[in-house]
mmCIF file of C-alpha atoms in Angstrom:
data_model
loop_
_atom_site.group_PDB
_atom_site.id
_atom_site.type_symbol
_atom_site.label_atom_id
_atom_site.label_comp_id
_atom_site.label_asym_id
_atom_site.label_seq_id
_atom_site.Cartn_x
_atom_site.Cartn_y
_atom_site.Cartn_z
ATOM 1 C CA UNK A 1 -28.561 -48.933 -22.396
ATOM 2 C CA UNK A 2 -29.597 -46.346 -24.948
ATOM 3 C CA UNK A 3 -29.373 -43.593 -22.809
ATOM 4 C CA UNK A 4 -25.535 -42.240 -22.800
ATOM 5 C CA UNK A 5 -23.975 -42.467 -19.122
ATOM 6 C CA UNK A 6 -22.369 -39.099 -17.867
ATOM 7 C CA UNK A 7 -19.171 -38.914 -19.680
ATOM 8 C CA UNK A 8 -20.099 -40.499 -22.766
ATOM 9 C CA UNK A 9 -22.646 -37.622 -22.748
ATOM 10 C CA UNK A 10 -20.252 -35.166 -21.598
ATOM 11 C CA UNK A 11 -17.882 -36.470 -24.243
ATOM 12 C CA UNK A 12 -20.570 -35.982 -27.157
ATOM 13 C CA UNK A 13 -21.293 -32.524 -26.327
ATOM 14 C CA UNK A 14 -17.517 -31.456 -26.854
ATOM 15 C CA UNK A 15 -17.419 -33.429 -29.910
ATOM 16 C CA UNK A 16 -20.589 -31.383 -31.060
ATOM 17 C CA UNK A 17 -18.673 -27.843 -30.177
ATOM 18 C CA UNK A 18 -14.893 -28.249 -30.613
ATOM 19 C CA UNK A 19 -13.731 -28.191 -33.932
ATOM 20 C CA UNK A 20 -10.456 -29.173 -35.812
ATOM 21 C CA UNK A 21 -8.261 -26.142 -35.317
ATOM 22 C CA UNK A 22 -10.339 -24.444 -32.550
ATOM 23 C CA UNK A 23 -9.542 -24.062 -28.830
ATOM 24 C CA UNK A 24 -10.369 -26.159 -26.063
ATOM 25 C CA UNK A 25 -10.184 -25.691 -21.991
ATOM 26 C CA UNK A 26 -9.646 -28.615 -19.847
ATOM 27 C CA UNK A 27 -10.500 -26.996 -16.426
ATOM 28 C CA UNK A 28 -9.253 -30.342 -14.516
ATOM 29 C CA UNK A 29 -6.541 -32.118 -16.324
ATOM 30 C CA UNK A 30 -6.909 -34.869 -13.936
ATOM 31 C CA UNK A 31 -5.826 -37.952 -14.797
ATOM 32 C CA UNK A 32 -5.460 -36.577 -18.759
ATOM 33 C CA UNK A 33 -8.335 -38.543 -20.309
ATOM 34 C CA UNK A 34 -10.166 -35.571 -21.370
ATOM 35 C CA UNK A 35 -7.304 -33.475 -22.320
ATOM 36 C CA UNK A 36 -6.131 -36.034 -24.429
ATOM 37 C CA UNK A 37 -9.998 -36.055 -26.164
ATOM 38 C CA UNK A 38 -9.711 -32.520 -26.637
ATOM 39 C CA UNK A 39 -6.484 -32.486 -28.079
ATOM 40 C CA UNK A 40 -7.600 -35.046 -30.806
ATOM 41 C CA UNK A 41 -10.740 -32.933 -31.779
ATOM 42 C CA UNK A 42 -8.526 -30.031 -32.088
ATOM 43 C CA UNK A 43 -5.922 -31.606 -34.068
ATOM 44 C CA UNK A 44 -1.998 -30.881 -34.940
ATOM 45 C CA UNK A 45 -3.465 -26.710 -35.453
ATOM 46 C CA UNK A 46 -5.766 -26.408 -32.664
ATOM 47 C CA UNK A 47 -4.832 -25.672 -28.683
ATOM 48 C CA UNK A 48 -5.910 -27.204 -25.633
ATOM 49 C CA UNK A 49 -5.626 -25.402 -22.438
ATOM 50 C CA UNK A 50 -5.247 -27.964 -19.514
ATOM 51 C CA UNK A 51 -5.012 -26.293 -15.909
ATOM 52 C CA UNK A 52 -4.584 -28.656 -12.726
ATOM 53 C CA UNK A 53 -2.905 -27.531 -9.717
ATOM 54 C CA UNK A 54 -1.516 -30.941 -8.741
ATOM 55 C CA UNK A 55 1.957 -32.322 -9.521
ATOM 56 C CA UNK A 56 1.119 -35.540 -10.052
ATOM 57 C CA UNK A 57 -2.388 -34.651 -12.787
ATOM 58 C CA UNK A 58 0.498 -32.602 -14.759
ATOM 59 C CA UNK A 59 2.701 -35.397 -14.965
ATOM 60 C CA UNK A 60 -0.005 -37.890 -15.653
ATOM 61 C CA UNK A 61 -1.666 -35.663 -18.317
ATOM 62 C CA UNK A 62 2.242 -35.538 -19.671
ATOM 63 C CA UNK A 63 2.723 -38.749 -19.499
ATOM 64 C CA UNK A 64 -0.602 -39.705 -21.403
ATOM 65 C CA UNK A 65 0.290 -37.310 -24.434
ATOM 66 C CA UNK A 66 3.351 -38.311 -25.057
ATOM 67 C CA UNK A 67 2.434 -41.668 -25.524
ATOM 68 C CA UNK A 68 0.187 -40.375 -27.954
ATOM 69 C CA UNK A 69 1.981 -37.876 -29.693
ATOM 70 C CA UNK A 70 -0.427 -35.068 -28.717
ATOM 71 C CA UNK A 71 1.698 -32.511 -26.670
ATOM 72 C CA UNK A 72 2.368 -30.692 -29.237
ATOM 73 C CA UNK A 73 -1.016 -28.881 -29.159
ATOM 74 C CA UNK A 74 -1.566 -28.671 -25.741
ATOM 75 C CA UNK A 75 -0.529 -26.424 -23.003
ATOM 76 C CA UNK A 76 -0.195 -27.613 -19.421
ATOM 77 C CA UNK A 77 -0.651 -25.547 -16.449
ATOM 78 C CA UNK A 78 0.048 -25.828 -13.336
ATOM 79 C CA UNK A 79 -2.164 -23.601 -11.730
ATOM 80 C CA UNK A 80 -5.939 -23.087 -10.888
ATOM 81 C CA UNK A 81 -8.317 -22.569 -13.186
ATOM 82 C CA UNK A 82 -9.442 -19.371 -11.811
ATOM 83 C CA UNK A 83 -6.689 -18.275 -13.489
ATOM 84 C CA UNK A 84 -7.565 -18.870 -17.067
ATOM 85 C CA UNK A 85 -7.218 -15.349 -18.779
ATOM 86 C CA UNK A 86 -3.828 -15.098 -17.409
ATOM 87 C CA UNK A 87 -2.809 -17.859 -20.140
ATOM 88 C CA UNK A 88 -4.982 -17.145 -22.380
ATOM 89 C CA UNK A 89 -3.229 -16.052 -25.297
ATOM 90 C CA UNK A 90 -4.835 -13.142 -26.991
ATOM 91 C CA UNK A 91 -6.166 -14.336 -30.142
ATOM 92 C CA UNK A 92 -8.149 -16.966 -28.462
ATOM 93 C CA UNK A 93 -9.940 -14.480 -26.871
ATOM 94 C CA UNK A 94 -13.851 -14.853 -27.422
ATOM 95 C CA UNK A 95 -12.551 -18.069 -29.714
ATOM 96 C CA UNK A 96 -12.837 -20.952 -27.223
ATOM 97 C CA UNK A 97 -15.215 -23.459 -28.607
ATOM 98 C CA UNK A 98 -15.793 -25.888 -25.702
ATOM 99 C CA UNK A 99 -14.542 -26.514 -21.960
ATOM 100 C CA UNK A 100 -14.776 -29.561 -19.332
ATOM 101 C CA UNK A 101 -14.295 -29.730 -15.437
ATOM 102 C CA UNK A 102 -14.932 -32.500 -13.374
ATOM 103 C CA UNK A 103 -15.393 -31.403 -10.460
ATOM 104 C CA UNK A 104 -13.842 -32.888 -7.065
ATOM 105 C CA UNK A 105 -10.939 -34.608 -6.338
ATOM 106 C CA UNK A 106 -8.273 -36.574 -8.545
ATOM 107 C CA UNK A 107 -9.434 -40.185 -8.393
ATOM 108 C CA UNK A 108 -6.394 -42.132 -6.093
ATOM 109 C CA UNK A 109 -4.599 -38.741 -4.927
ATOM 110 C CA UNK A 110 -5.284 -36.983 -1.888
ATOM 111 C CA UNK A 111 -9.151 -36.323 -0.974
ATOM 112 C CA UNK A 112 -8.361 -33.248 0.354
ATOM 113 C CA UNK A 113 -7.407 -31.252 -2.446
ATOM 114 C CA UNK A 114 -10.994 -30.642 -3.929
ATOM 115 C CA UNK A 115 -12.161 -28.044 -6.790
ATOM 116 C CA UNK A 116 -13.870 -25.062 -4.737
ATOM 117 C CA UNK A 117 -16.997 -22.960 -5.665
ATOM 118 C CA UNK A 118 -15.230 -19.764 -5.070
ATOM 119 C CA UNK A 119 -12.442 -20.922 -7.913
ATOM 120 C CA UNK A 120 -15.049 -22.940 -10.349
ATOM 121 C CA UNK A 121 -17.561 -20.028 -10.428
ATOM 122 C CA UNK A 122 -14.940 -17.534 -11.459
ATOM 123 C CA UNK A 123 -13.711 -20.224 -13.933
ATOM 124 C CA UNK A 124 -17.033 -20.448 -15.643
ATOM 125 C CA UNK A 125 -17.236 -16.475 -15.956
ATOM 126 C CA UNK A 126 -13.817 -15.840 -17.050
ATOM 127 C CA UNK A 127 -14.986 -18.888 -19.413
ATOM 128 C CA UNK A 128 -18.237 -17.692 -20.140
ATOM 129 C CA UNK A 129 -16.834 -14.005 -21.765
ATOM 130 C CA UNK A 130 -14.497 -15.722 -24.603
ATOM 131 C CA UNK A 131 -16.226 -18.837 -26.120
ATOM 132 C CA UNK A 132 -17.559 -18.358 -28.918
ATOM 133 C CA UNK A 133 -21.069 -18.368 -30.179
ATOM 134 C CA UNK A 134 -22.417 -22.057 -30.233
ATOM 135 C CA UNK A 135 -19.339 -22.961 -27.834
ATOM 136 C CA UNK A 136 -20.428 -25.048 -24.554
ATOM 137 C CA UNK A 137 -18.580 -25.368 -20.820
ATOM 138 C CA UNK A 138 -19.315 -28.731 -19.567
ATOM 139 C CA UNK A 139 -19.267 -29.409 -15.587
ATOM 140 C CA UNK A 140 -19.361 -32.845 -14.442
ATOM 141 C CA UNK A 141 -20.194 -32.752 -11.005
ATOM 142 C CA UNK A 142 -19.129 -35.077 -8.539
ATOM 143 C CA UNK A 143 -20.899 -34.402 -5.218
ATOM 144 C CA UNK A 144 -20.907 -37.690 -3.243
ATOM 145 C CA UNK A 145 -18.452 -36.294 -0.528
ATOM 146 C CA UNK A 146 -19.081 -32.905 1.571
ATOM 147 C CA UNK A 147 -16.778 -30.328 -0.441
ATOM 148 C CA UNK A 148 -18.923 -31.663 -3.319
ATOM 149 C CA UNK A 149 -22.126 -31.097 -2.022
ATOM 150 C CA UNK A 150 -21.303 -27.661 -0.715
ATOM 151 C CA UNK A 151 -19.960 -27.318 -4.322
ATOM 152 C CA UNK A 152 -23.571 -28.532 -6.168
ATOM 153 C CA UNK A 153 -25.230 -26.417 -3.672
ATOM 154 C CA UNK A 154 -23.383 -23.349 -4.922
ATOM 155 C CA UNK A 155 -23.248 -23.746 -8.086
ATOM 156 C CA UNK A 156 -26.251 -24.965 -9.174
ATOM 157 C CA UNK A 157 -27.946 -21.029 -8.151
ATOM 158 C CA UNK A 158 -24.829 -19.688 -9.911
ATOM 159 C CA UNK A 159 -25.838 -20.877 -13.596
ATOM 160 C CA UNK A 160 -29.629 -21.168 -12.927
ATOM 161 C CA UNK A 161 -28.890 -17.312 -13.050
ATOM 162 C CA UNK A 162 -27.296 -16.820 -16.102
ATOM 163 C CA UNK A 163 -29.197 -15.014 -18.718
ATOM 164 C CA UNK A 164 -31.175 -17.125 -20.665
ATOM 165 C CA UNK A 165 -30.566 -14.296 -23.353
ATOM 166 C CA UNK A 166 -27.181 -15.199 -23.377
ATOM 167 C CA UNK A 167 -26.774 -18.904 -22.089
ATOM 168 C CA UNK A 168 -28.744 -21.918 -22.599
ATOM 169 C CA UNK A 169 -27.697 -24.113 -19.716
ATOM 170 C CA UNK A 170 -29.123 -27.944 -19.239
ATOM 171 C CA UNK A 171 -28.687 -30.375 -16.574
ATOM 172 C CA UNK A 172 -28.336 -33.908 -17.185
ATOM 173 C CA UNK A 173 -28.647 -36.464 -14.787
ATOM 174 C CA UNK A 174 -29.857 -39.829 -13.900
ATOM 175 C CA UNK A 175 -32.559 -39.197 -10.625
ATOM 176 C CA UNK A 176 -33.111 -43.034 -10.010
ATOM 177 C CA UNK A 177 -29.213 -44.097 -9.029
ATOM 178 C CA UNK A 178 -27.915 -44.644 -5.353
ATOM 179 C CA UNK A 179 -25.087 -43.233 -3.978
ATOM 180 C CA UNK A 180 -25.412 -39.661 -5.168
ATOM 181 C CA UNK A 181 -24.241 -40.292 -8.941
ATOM 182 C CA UNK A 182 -22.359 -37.668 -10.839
ATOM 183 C CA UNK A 183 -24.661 -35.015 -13.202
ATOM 184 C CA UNK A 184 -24.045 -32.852 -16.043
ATOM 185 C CA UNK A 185 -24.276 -29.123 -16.535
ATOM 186 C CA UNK A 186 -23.988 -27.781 -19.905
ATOM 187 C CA UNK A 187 -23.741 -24.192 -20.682
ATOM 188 C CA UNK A 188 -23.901 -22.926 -24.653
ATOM 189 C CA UNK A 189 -23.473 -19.904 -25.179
ATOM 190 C CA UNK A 190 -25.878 -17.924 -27.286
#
């Protein structure tokens, strides 16, 4: 296939917008696959921000980096990601290059613990006011169970409404696939 699936896409928009030395959010450590990407575009002098209220995504995102030597650069959180300016350090205000969340649950954890629109929306804004010019937020959403269609459903109003002055914003997404496939929604800032 020629076309890139979802996370390869998702992956080659960070790579386009987080630079060696810059600052990088990962919204949903998860399972520490894309904090460990971010912390490699960033290199030894850059910072990755990686928020996940879970014990067990902290300890798997730990886990992962040290096996890779990449902890060094990155700072794990273990709290929501509503919370972002409150560990934001300062001089990475308005400097944040590029963000990912994907949305949901932690693949083989429990299915009840779910990202929420009220906590993903104020992500985005707090977001949205300190990346740079050029820098992009990517969501991959995952809304094949009911928190993640009420989610989409919220969301997707949310950054149709951002100022098109300020924010290109593009959705990405294969409409032929069953079983309600993930999508893309990429926000650049102006």
């Amino acid at each position: 296939m020629k076309l890139a699936g979802i996370l390869p896409f998702a992956r080659d928009i960070l790579q386009k917008s987080v630079t060696t030395n810059g600052i990088a959010i990962d919204a949903t450590a998860g399972n520490g696959h894309d904090t460990e990407f971010l912390a490699k575009l960033v290199g030894d002098n850059g910072t990755v921000y990686s928020f996940d209220i879970q014990d067990q995504a902290i300890n798997a995102t730990r886990d992962r980096l040290e096996i890779t030597n990449l902890e060094k650069q990155v700072h794990l959180i273990q709290d929501g990601h509503e919370k972002l300016e409150t560990y934001l350090s300062p001089t990475h205000h308005n400097n944040i290059n590029g963000a990912i969340f994907n949305l949901g649950y932690l693949p083989g954890s429990d299915k009840s613990i779910v990202t929420t629109p009220s906590t993903t929306i104020e992500a985005i804004q707090q977001l949205s006011k300190h990346l740079k010019k050029g820098g992009i937020i990517v969501l991959v959403v995952y809304h094949g169970h009911e928190e993640g269609k009420v989610e989409k459903d919220m969301l997707l109003p949310f950054v149709e409404s951002l100022p098109q002055t300020d924010f290109h914003v593009l959705e990405y997404r294969f409409i032929n696939q069953k079983n309600t496939p993930p999508f893309i929604i990429a926000i650049e800032k102006k």
